[in-house]
Amino acid sequence: MQILSPSEATQARESLGMSQAHVARAVGLNRSYLSQFEGGKRVLEDRWQTALREYFSGEGWESAQVIKMPPGSTKSLPAASPFATIDGFVIAAHIEPDEAEALLEEYYIAGDLMELMADTNLELGFFGEISLKSAFWQSGQYIALAVRQLQIIRILRGQEAASTTPITKEGQLKTLGHVYGYIAFLGGNIDNSITQSS
């Protein structure tokens, strides 16, 4: 087995235009482990090394990729774009890589929570009818998550300033910002129906 160094893993991921969250999900590894590995703070087991190398190879990456110019060529490489792409999302040049990773992870968490909500059964009333309050509450939470995903995309593109309303894996909001203001008005947080179904 050929060992994948932290710098090779970072180079492979970045050359393929992928976030740590995307790669970690694809191979089944915790994103923080991948981040620590890329930072040289953790050694990965052989199975994760193999999974990463196979994933990167399957996506078209070859180790030690070098751009070779023909001998005597005077052409220069094209100028760098002010935008980059990660996981298919356009990232503005002023967004720091760590900030982009955190926003993309939050985007994926919101998507997971939305999937859980879609699979959650609505409360039924005494006669078997769907509780209007429950349906309204759940749809409000779903819409808030969708709005947050849209806001994350706008932040990544540089169209909006970053917000301080991250979504946690536990499904709770750490703070309520302007996006979630109407949820606060309704009087609750997002964890009740979601975490019980997981």
JSON list of C-alpha atoms in Angstrom, two decimals:
[
{"chain": "A", "resi": 1, "resn": "MET", "atom": "CA", "xyz": [0.00, 0.00, 0.00]},
{"chain": "A", "resi": 2, "resn": "GLN", "atom": "CA", "xyz": [1.28, 3.43, -0.93]},
{"chain": "A", "resi": 3, "resn": "ILE", "atom": "CA", "xyz": [1.03, 5.88, 1.97]},
{"chain": "A", "resi": 4, "resn": "LEU", "atom": "CA", "xyz": [-0.90, 9.09, 1.32]},
{"chain": "A", "resi": 5, "resn": "SER", "atom": "CA", "xyz": [0.85, 12.01, 3.00]},
{"chain": "A", "resi": 6, "resn": "PRO", "atom": "CA", "xyz": [-1.14, 14.87, 4.55]},
{"chain": "A", "resi": 7, "resn": "SER", "atom": "CA", "xyz": [0.13, 17.28, 1.88]},
{"chain": "A", "resi": 8, "resn": "GLU", "atom": "CA", "xyz": [-0.82, 14.82, -0.89]},
{"chain": "A", "resi": 9, "resn": "ALA", "atom": "CA", "xyz": [-4.31, 14.43, 0.56]},
{"chain": "A", "resi": 10, "resn": "THR", "atom": "CA", "xyz": [-4.74, 18.20, 0.73]},
{"chain": "A", "resi": 11, "resn": "GLN", "atom": "CA", "xyz": [-3.36, 18.67, -2.78]},
{"chain": "A", "resi": 12, "resn": "ALA", "atom": "CA", "xyz": [-5.62, 15.91, -4.16]},
{"chain": "A", "resi": 13, "resn": "ARG", "atom": "CA", "xyz": [-8.73, 17.31, -2.50]},
{"chain": "A", "resi": 14, "resn": "GLU", "atom": "CA", "xyz": [-8.02, 20.89, -3.58]},
{"chain": "A", "resi": 15, "resn": "SER", "atom": "CA", "xyz": [-7.09, 19.92, -7.14]},
{"chain": "A", "resi": 16, "resn": "LEU", "atom": "CA", "xyz": [-10.42, 18.08, -7.43]},
{"chain": "A", "resi": 17, "resn": "GLY", "atom": "CA", "xyz": [-12.23, 21.14, -6.02]},
{"chain": "A", "resi": 18, "resn": "MET", "atom": "CA", "xyz": [-13.71, 19.32, -3.02]},
{"chain": "A", "resi": 19, "resn": "SER", "atom": "CA", "xyz": [-14.27, 20.31, 0.57]},
{"chain": "A", "resi": 20, "resn": "GLN", "atom": "CA", "xyz": [-13.16, 18.27, 3.56]},
{"chain": "A", "resi": 21, "resn": "ALA", "atom": "CA", "xyz": [-16.81, 17.71, 4.44]},
{"chain": "A", "resi": 22, "resn": "HIS", "atom": "CA", "xyz": [-17.56, 16.28, 0.98]},
{"chain": "A", "resi": 23, "resn": "VAL", "atom": "CA", "xyz": [-14.56, 13.93, 0.97]},
{"chain": "A", "resi": 24, "resn": "ALA", "atom": "CA", "xyz": [-15.16, 12.82, 4.55]},
{"chain": "A", "resi": 25, "resn": "ARG", "atom": "CA", "xyz": [-18.79, 11.96, 3.76]},
{"chain": "A", "resi": 26, "resn": "ALA", "atom": "CA", "xyz": [-17.80, 10.10, 0.61]},
{"chain": "A", "resi": 27, "resn": "VAL", "atom": "CA", "xyz": [-15.33, 7.81, 2.38]},
{"chain": "A", "resi": 28, "resn": "GLY", "atom": "CA", "xyz": [-17.21, 7.59, 5.71]},
{"chain": "A", "resi": 29, "resn": "LEU", "atom": "CA", "xyz": [-14.60, 9.42, 7.77]},
{"chain": "A", "resi": 30, "resn": "ASN", "atom": "CA", "xyz": [-15.23, 12.12, 10.37]},
{"chain": "A", "resi": 31, "resn": "ARG", "atom": "CA", "xyz": [-14.41, 15.57, 8.91]},
{"chain": "A", "resi": 32, "resn": "SER", "atom": "CA", "xyz": [-12.41, 16.60, 11.96]},
{"chain": "A", "resi": 33, "resn": "TYR", "atom": "CA", "xyz": [-10.22, 13.48, 11.57]},
{"chain": "A", "resi": 34, "resn": "LEU", "atom": "CA", "xyz": [-9.59, 14.39, 7.93]},
{"chain": "A", "resi": 35, "resn": "SER", "atom": "CA", "xyz": [-8.80, 17.98, 8.93]},
{"chain": "A", "resi": 36, "resn": "GLN", "atom": "CA", "xyz": [-6.37, 16.79, 11.61]},
{"chain": "A", "resi": 37, "resn": "PHE", "atom": "CA", "xyz": [-4.75, 14.37, 9.15]},
{"chain": "A", "resi": 38, "resn": "GLU", "atom": "CA", "xyz": [-4.30, 17.10, 6.53]},
{"chain": "A", "resi": 39, "resn": "GLY", "atom": "CA", "xyz": [-2.84, 19.36, 9.23]},
{"chain": "A", "resi": 40, "resn": "GLY", "atom": "CA", "xyz": [-0.33, 16.66, 10.23]},
{"chain": "A", "resi": 41, "resn": "LYS", "atom": "CA", "xyz": [-1.85, 16.22, 13.70]},
{"chain": "A", "resi": 42, "resn": "ARG", "atom": "CA", "xyz": [-3.29, 12.72, 13.20]},
{"chain": "A", "resi": 43, "resn": "VAL", "atom": "CA", "xyz": [-2.21, 9.49, 11.52]},
{"chain": "A", "resi": 44, "resn": "LEU", "atom": "CA", "xyz": [-4.96, 7.62, 9.70]},
{"chain": "A", "resi": 45, "resn": "GLU", "atom": "CA", "xyz": [-5.41, 3.87, 9.87]},
{"chain": "A", "resi": 46, "resn": "ASP", "atom": "CA", "xyz": [-4.63, 1.85, 6.75]},
{"chain": "A", "resi": 47, "resn": "ARG", "atom": "CA", "xyz": [-8.31, 1.40, 5.88]},
{"chain": "A", "resi": 48, "resn": "TRP", "atom": "CA", "xyz": [-8.82, 5.19, 5.79]},
{"chain": "A", "resi": 49, "resn": "GLN", "atom": "CA", "xyz": [-5.61, 5.69, 3.84]},
{"chain": "A", "resi": 50, "resn": "THR", "atom": "CA", "xyz": [-6.84, 3.14, 1.28]},
{"chain": "A", "resi": 51, "resn": "ALA", "atom": "CA", "xyz": [-10.33, 4.66, 1.19]},
{"chain": "A", "resi": 52, "resn": "LEU", "atom": "CA", "xyz": [-8.95, 8.16, 0.57]},
{"chain": "A", "resi": 53, "resn": "ARG", "atom": "CA", "xyz": [-6.50, 7.04, -2.12]},
{"chain": "A", "resi": 54, "resn": "GLU", "atom": "CA", "xyz": [-9.19, 4.98, -3.91]},
{"chain": "A", "resi": 55, "resn": "TYR", "atom": "CA", "xyz": [-11.67, 7.84, -3.71]},
{"chain": "A", "resi": 56, "resn": "PHE", "atom": "CA", "xyz": [-9.23, 10.41, -5.08]},
{"chain": "A", "resi": 57, "resn": "SER", "atom": "CA", "xyz": [-8.12, 8.01, -7.84]},
{"chain": "A", "resi": 58, "resn": "GLY", "atom": "CA", "xyz": [-11.74, 7.27, -8.73]},
{"chain": "A", "resi": 59, "resn": "GLU", "atom": "CA", "xyz": [-12.35, 11.01, -9.09]},
{"chain": "A", "resi": 60, "resn": "GLY", "atom": "CA", "xyz": [-9.44, 11.35, -11.53]},
{"chain": "A", "resi": 61, "resn": "TRP", "atom": "CA", "xyz": [-6.53, 12.38, -9.31]},
{"chain": "A", "resi": 62, "resn": "GLU", "atom": "CA", "xyz": [-3.07, 10.90, -9.84]},
{"chain": "A", "resi": 63, "resn": "SER", "atom": "CA", "xyz": [-0.34, 11.32, -7.26]},
{"chain": "A", "resi": 64, "resn": "ALA", "atom": "CA", "xyz": [2.48, 13.70, -8.08]},
{"chain": "A", "resi": 65, "resn": "GLN", "atom": "CA", "xyz": [0.53, 15.52, -10.76]},
{"chain": "A", "resi": 66, "resn": "VAL", "atom": "CA", "xyz": [2.79, 18.04, -12.45]},
{"chain": "A", "resi": 67, "resn": "ILE", "atom": "CA", "xyz": [1.89, 20.53, -15.14]},
{"chain": "A", "resi": 68, "resn": "LYS", "atom": "CA", "xyz": [4.51, 20.07, -17.86]},
{"chain": "A", "resi": 69, "resn": "MET", "atom": "CA", "xyz": [5.07, 22.77, -20.42]},
{"chain": "A", "resi": 70, "resn": "PRO", "atom": "CA", "xyz": [6.51, 21.75, -23.78]},
{"chain": "A", "resi": 71, "resn": "PRO", "atom": "CA", "xyz": [10.25, 22.50, -24.08]},
{"chain": "A", "resi": 72, "resn": "GLY", "atom": "CA", "xyz": [10.84, 26.01, -25.39]},
{"chain": "A", "resi": 73, "resn": "SER", "atom": "CA", "xyz": [7.26, 27.07, -24.72]},
{"chain": "A", "resi": 74, "resn": "THR", "atom": "CA", "xyz": [6.80, 30.73, -23.92]},
{"chain": "A", "resi": 75, "resn": "LYS", "atom": "CA", "xyz": [3.14, 30.41, -22.98]},
{"chain": "A", "resi": 76, "resn": "SER", "atom": "CA", "xyz": [2.33, 31.10, -19.39]},
{"chain": "A", "resi": 77, "resn": "LEU", "atom": "CA", "xyz": [-0.42, 29.50, -17.37]},
{"chain": "A", "resi": 78, "resn": "PRO", "atom": "CA", "xyz": [-3.74, 31.34, -17.31]},
{"chain": "A", "resi": 79, "resn": "ALA", "atom": "CA", "xyz": [-4.18, 33.91, -14.55]},
{"chain": "A", "resi": 80, "resn": "ALA", "atom": "CA", "xyz": [-5.90, 32.72, -11.42]},
{"chain": "A", "resi": 81, "resn": "SER", "atom": "CA", "xyz": [-9.59, 33.45, -11.21]},
{"chain": "A", "resi": 82, "resn": "PRO", "atom": "CA", "xyz": [-10.91, 35.54, -8.30]},
{"chain": "A", "resi": 83, "resn": "PHE", "atom": "CA", "xyz": [-13.28, 32.61, -7.68]},
{"chain": "A", "resi": 84, "resn": "ALA", "atom": "CA", "xyz": [-12.64, 28.98, -6.85]},
{"chain": "A", "resi": 85, "resn": "THR", "atom": "CA", "xyz": [-15.05, 26.07, -6.69]},
{"chain": "A", "resi": 86, "resn": "ILE", "atom": "CA", "xyz": [-15.41, 23.53, -3.92]},
{"chain": "A", "resi": 87, "resn": "ASP", "atom": "CA", "xyz": [-18.01, 20.76, -4.21]},
{"chain": "A", "resi": 88, "resn": "GLY", "atom": "CA", "xyz": [-19.48, 22.66, -7.15]},
{"chain": "A", "resi": 89, "resn": "PHE", "atom": "CA", "xyz": [-20.05, 25.83, -5.11]},
{"chain": "A", "resi": 90, "resn": "VAL", "atom": "CA", "xyz": [-18.44, 29.07, -6.25]},
{"chain": "A", "resi": 91, "resn": "ILE", "atom": "CA", "xyz": [-16.23, 30.46, -3.47]},
{"chain": "A", "resi": 92, "resn": "ALA", "atom": "CA", "xyz": [-15.27, 34.15, -3.47]},
{"chain": "A", "resi": 93, "resn": "ALA", "atom": "CA", "xyz": [-11.55, 34.91, -3.19]},
{"chain": "A", "resi": 94, "resn": "HIS", "atom": "CA", "xyz": [-11.90, 36.73, 0.15]},
{"chain": "A", "resi": 95, "resn": "ILE", "atom": "CA", "xyz": [-13.41, 33.67, 1.90]},
{"chain": "A", "resi": 96, "resn": "GLU", "atom": "CA", "xyz": [-10.77, 31.88, 3.97]},
{"chain": "A", "resi": 97, "resn": "PRO", "atom": "CA", "xyz": [-10.46, 28.09, 3.37]},
{"chain": "A", "resi": 98, "resn": "ASP", "atom": "CA", "xyz": [-11.36, 27.28, 7.00]},
{"chain": "A", "resi": 99, "resn": "GLU", "atom": "CA", "xyz": [-14.43, 29.50, 6.81]},
{"chain": "A", "resi": 100, "resn": "ALA", "atom": "CA", "xyz": [-15.51, 27.83, 3.55]},
{"chain": "A", "resi": 101, "resn": "GLU", "atom": "CA", "xyz": [-15.07, 24.37, 5.12]},
{"chain": "A", "resi": 102, "resn": "ALA", "atom": "CA", "xyz": [-17.16, 25.34, 8.16]},
{"chain": "A", "resi": 103, "resn": "LEU", "atom": "CA", "xyz": [-19.91, 26.83, 5.98]},
{"chain": "A", "resi": 104, "resn": "LEU", "atom": "CA", "xyz": [-20.01, 23.78, 3.71]},
{"chain": "A", "resi": 105, "resn": "GLU", "atom": "CA", "xyz": [-20.21, 21.46, 6.71]},
{"chain": "A", "resi": 106, "resn": "GLU", "atom": "CA", "xyz": [-23.12, 23.52, 8.06]},
{"chain": "A", "resi": 107, "resn": "TYR", "atom": "CA", "xyz": [-24.76, 23.38, 4.61]},
{"chain": "A", "resi": 108, "resn": "TYR", "atom": "CA", "xyz": [-24.56, 19.57, 4.63]},
{"chain": "A", "resi": 109, "resn": "ILE", "atom": "CA", "xyz": [-25.81, 19.34, 8.23]},
{"chain": "A", "resi": 110, "resn": "ALA", "atom": "CA", "xyz": [-28.83, 21.47, 7.29]},
{"chain": "A", "resi": 111, "resn": "GLY", "atom": "CA", "xyz": [-29.49, 19.11, 4.38]},
{"chain": "A", "resi": 112, "resn": "ASP", "atom": "CA", "xyz": [-29.29, 16.08, 6.68]},
{"chain": "A", "resi": 113, "resn": "LEU", "atom": "CA", "xyz": [-31.70, 17.71, 9.13]},
{"chain": "A", "resi": 114, "resn": "MET", "atom": "CA", "xyz": [-34.11, 18.48, 6.28]},
{"chain": "A", "resi": 115, "resn": "GLU", "atom": "CA", "xyz": [-34.00, 14.81, 5.21]},
{"chain": "A", "resi": 116, "resn": "LEU", "atom": "CA", "xyz": [-34.71, 13.72, 8.78]},
{"chain": "A", "resi": 117, "resn": "MET", "atom": "CA", "xyz": [-37.62, 16.14, 8.98]},
{"chain": "A", "resi": 118, "resn": "ALA", "atom": "CA", "xyz": [-39.06, 14.80, 5.73]},
{"chain": "A", "resi": 119, "resn": "ASP", "atom": "CA", "xyz": [-38.99, 11.30, 7.23]},
{"chain": "A", "resi": 120, "resn": "THR", "atom": "CA", "xyz": [-40.56, 12.39, 10.54]},
{"chain": "A", "resi": 121, "resn": "ASN", "atom": "CA", "xyz": [-44.23, 11.56, 11.00]},
{"chain": "A", "resi": 122, "resn": "LEU", "atom": "CA", "xyz": [-46.48, 14.45, 11.90]},
{"chain": "A", "resi": 123, "resn": "GLU", "atom": "CA", "xyz": [-48.43, 14.37, 15.16]},
{"chain": "A", "resi": 124, "resn": "LEU", "atom": "CA", "xyz": [-51.93, 13.05, 14.79]},
{"chain": "A", "resi": 125, "resn": "GLY", "atom": "CA", "xyz": [-54.89, 14.41, 16.71]},
{"chain": "A", "resi": 126, "resn": "PHE", "atom": "CA", "xyz": [-57.33, 12.37, 18.79]},
{"chain": "A", "resi": 127, "resn": "PHE", "atom": "CA", "xyz": [-59.41, 11.40, 15.75]},
{"chain": "A", "resi": 128, "resn": "GLY", "atom": "CA", "xyz": [-56.41, 10.66, 13.53]},
{"chain": "A", "resi": 129, "resn": "GLU", "atom": "CA", "xyz": [-56.28, 14.02, 11.79]},
{"chain": "A", "resi": 130, "resn": "ILE", "atom": "CA", "xyz": [-52.96, 15.77, 11.24]},
{"chain": "A", "resi": 131, "resn": "SER", "atom": "CA", "xyz": [-52.28, 18.40, 13.87]},
{"chain": "A", "resi": 132, "resn": "LEU", "atom": "CA", "xyz": [-52.25, 21.77, 12.13]},
{"chain": "A", "resi": 133, "resn": "LYS", "atom": "CA", "xyz": [-49.91, 23.18, 14.78]},
{"chain": "A", "resi": 134, "resn": "SER", "atom": "CA", "xyz": [-47.44, 20.31, 14.26]},
{"chain": "A", "resi": 135, "resn": "ALA", "atom": "CA", "xyz": [-47.58, 20.63, 10.46]},
{"chain": "A", "resi": 136, "resn": "PHE", "atom": "CA", "xyz": [-47.09, 24.40, 10.65]},
{"chain": "A", "resi": 137, "resn": "TRP", "atom": "CA", "xyz": [-44.22, 24.09, 13.10]},
{"chain": "A", "resi": 138, "resn": "GLN", "atom": "CA", "xyz": [-42.39, 21.43, 11.08]},
{"chain": "A", "resi": 139, "resn": "SER", "atom": "CA", "xyz": [-42.80, 23.28, 7.80]},
{"chain": "A", "resi": 140, "resn": "GLY", "atom": "CA", "xyz": [-41.46, 26.45, 9.47]},
{"chain": "A", "resi": 141, "resn": "GLN", "atom": "CA", "xyz": [-38.36, 24.59, 10.62]},
{"chain": "A", "resi": 142, "resn": "TYR", "atom": "CA", "xyz": [-37.86, 23.10, 7.16]},
{"chain": "A", "resi": 143, "resn": "ILE", "atom": "CA", "xyz": [-38.16, 26.51, 5.52]},
{"chain": "A", "resi": 144, "resn": "ALA", "atom": "CA", "xyz": [-35.68, 28.01, 8.02]},
{"chain": "A", "resi": 145, "resn": "LEU", "atom": "CA", "xyz": [-33.12, 25.33, 7.14]},
{"chain": "A", "resi": 146, "resn": "ALA", "atom": "CA", "xyz": [-33.66, 25.90, 3.41]},
{"chain": "A", "resi": 147, "resn": "VAL", "atom": "CA", "xyz": [-33.22, 29.65, 3.91]},
{"chain": "A", "resi": 148, "resn": "ARG", "atom": "CA", "xyz": [-30.00, 29.01, 5.84]},
{"chain": "A", "resi": 149, "resn": "GLN", "atom": "CA", "xyz": [-28.69, 26.85, 3.00]},
{"chain": "A", "resi": 150, "resn": "LEU", "atom": "CA", "xyz": [-29.43, 29.64, 0.54]},
{"chain": "A", "resi": 151, "resn": "GLN", "atom": "CA", "xyz": [-27.75, 32.14, 2.86]},
{"chain": "A", "resi": 152, "resn": "ILE", "atom": "CA", "xyz": [-24.64, 29.91, 3.05]},
{"chain": "A", "resi": 153, "resn": "ILE", "atom": "CA", "xyz": [-24.44, 29.80, -0.75]},
{"chain": "A", "resi": 154, "resn": "ARG", "atom": "CA", "xyz": [-24.71, 33.61, -0.88]},
{"chain": "A", "resi": 155, "resn": "ILE", "atom": "CA", "xyz": [-21.97, 33.96, 1.78]},
{"chain": "A", "resi": 156, "resn": "LEU", "atom": "CA", "xyz": [-19.67, 31.60, -0.15]},
{"chain": "A", "resi": 157, "resn": "ARG", "atom": "CA", "xyz": [-20.21, 33.60, -3.34]},
{"chain": "A", "resi": 158, "resn": "GLY", "atom": "CA", "xyz": [-19.41, 36.83, -1.49]},
{"chain": "A", "resi": 159, "resn": "GLN", "atom": "CA", "xyz": [-22.92, 38.22, -1.97]},
{"chain": "A", "resi": 160, "resn": "GLU", "atom": "CA", "xyz": [-23.69, 38.41, 1.75]},
{"chain": "A", "resi": 161, "resn": "ALA", "atom": "CA", "xyz": [-21.74, 38.90, 4.99]},
{"chain": "A", "resi": 162, "resn": "ALA", "atom": "CA", "xyz": [-21.17, 35.87, 7.20]},
{"chain": "A", "resi": 163, "resn": "SER", "atom": "CA", "xyz": [-23.68, 35.26, 9.95]},
{"chain": "A", "resi": 164, "resn": "THR", "atom": "CA", "xyz": [-23.26, 33.90, 13.46]},
{"chain": "A", "resi": 165, "resn": "THR", "atom": "CA", "xyz": [-26.12, 31.38, 13.42]},
{"chain": "A", "resi": 166, "resn": "PRO", "atom": "CA", "xyz": [-24.49, 28.00, 12.88]},
{"chain": "A", "resi": 167, "resn": "ILE", "atom": "CA", "xyz": [-26.51, 24.79, 12.90]},
{"chain": "A", "resi": 168, "resn": "THR", "atom": "CA", "xyz": [-25.05, 22.02, 15.05]},
{"chain": "A", "resi": 169, "resn": "LYS", "atom": "CA", "xyz": [-25.10, 18.31, 14.36]},
{"chain": "A", "resi": 170, "resn": "GLU", "atom": "CA", "xyz": [-27.43, 17.87, 17.33]},
{"chain": "A", "resi": 171, "resn": "GLY", "atom": "CA", "xyz": [-29.99, 19.90, 15.41]},
{"chain": "A", "resi": 172, "resn": "GLN", "atom": "CA", "xyz": [-30.11, 22.85, 17.79]},
{"chain": "A", "resi": 173, "resn": "LEU", "atom": "CA", "xyz": [-29.51, 26.45, 16.94]},
{"chain": "A", "resi": 174, "resn": "LYS", "atom": "CA", "xyz": [-26.73, 27.99, 18.99]},
{"chain": "A", "resi": 175, "resn": "THR", "atom": "CA", "xyz": [-28.11, 31.48, 18.48]},
{"chain": "A", "resi": 176, "resn": "LEU", "atom": "CA", "xyz": [-31.11, 32.97, 16.72]},
{"chain": "A", "resi": 177, "resn": "GLY", "atom": "CA", "xyz": [-30.32, 35.42, 13.97]},
{"chain": "A", "resi": 178, "resn": "HIS", "atom": "CA", "xyz": [-32.46, 37.31, 11.54]},
{"chain": "A", "resi": 179, "resn": "VAL", "atom": "CA", "xyz": [-33.00, 34.13, 9.47]},
{"chain": "A", "resi": 180, "resn": "TYR", "atom": "CA", "xyz": [-34.52, 32.31, 12.43]},
{"chain": "A", "resi": 181, "resn": "GLY", "atom": "CA", "xyz": [-36.32, 35.27, 13.97]},
{"chain": "A", "resi": 182, "resn": "TYR", "atom": "CA", "xyz": [-39.77, 33.99, 13.17]},
{"chain": "A", "resi": 183, "resn": "ILE", "atom": "CA", "xyz": [-38.96, 30.63, 14.79]},
{"chain": "A", "resi": 184, "resn": "ALA", "atom": "CA", "xyz": [-38.10, 32.49, 17.99]},
{"chain": "A", "resi": 185, "resn": "PHE", "atom": "CA", "xyz": [-41.37, 34.34, 17.64]},
{"chain": "A", "resi": 186, "resn": "LEU", "atom": "CA", "xyz": [-43.19, 30.99, 17.45]},
{"chain": "A", "resi": 187, "resn": "GLY", "atom": "CA", "xyz": [-41.45, 29.99, 20.67]},
{"chain": "A", "resi": 188, "resn": "GLY", "atom": "CA", "xyz": [-39.11, 27.08, 20.21]},
{"chain": "A", "resi": 189, "resn": "ASN", "atom": "CA", "xyz": [-36.00, 25.51, 18.81]},
{"chain": "A", "resi": 190, "resn": "ILE", "atom": "CA", "xyz": [-35.43, 22.98, 16.12]},
{"chain": "A", "resi": 191, "resn": "ASP", "atom": "CA", "xyz": [-34.35, 19.90, 18.09]},
{"chain": "A", "resi": 192, "resn": "ASN", "atom": "CA", "xyz": [-37.60, 18.30, 19.33]},
{"chain": "A", "resi": 193, "resn": "SER", "atom": "CA", "xyz": [-38.97, 16.50, 16.30]},
{"chain": "A", "resi": 194, "resn": "ILE", "atom": "CA", "xyz": [-35.63, 15.92, 14.60]},
{"chain": "A", "resi": 195, "resn": "THR", "atom": "CA", "xyz": [-33.42, 14.37, 17.25]},
{"chain": "A", "resi": 196, "resn": "GLN", "atom": "CA", "xyz": [-36.18, 12.02, 18.40]},
{"chain": "A", "resi": 197, "resn": "SER", "atom": "CA", "xyz": [-36.42, 10.45, 14.95]},
{"chain": "A", "resi": 198, "resn": "SER", "atom": "CA", "xyz": [-32.69, 9.81, 14.61]}
]
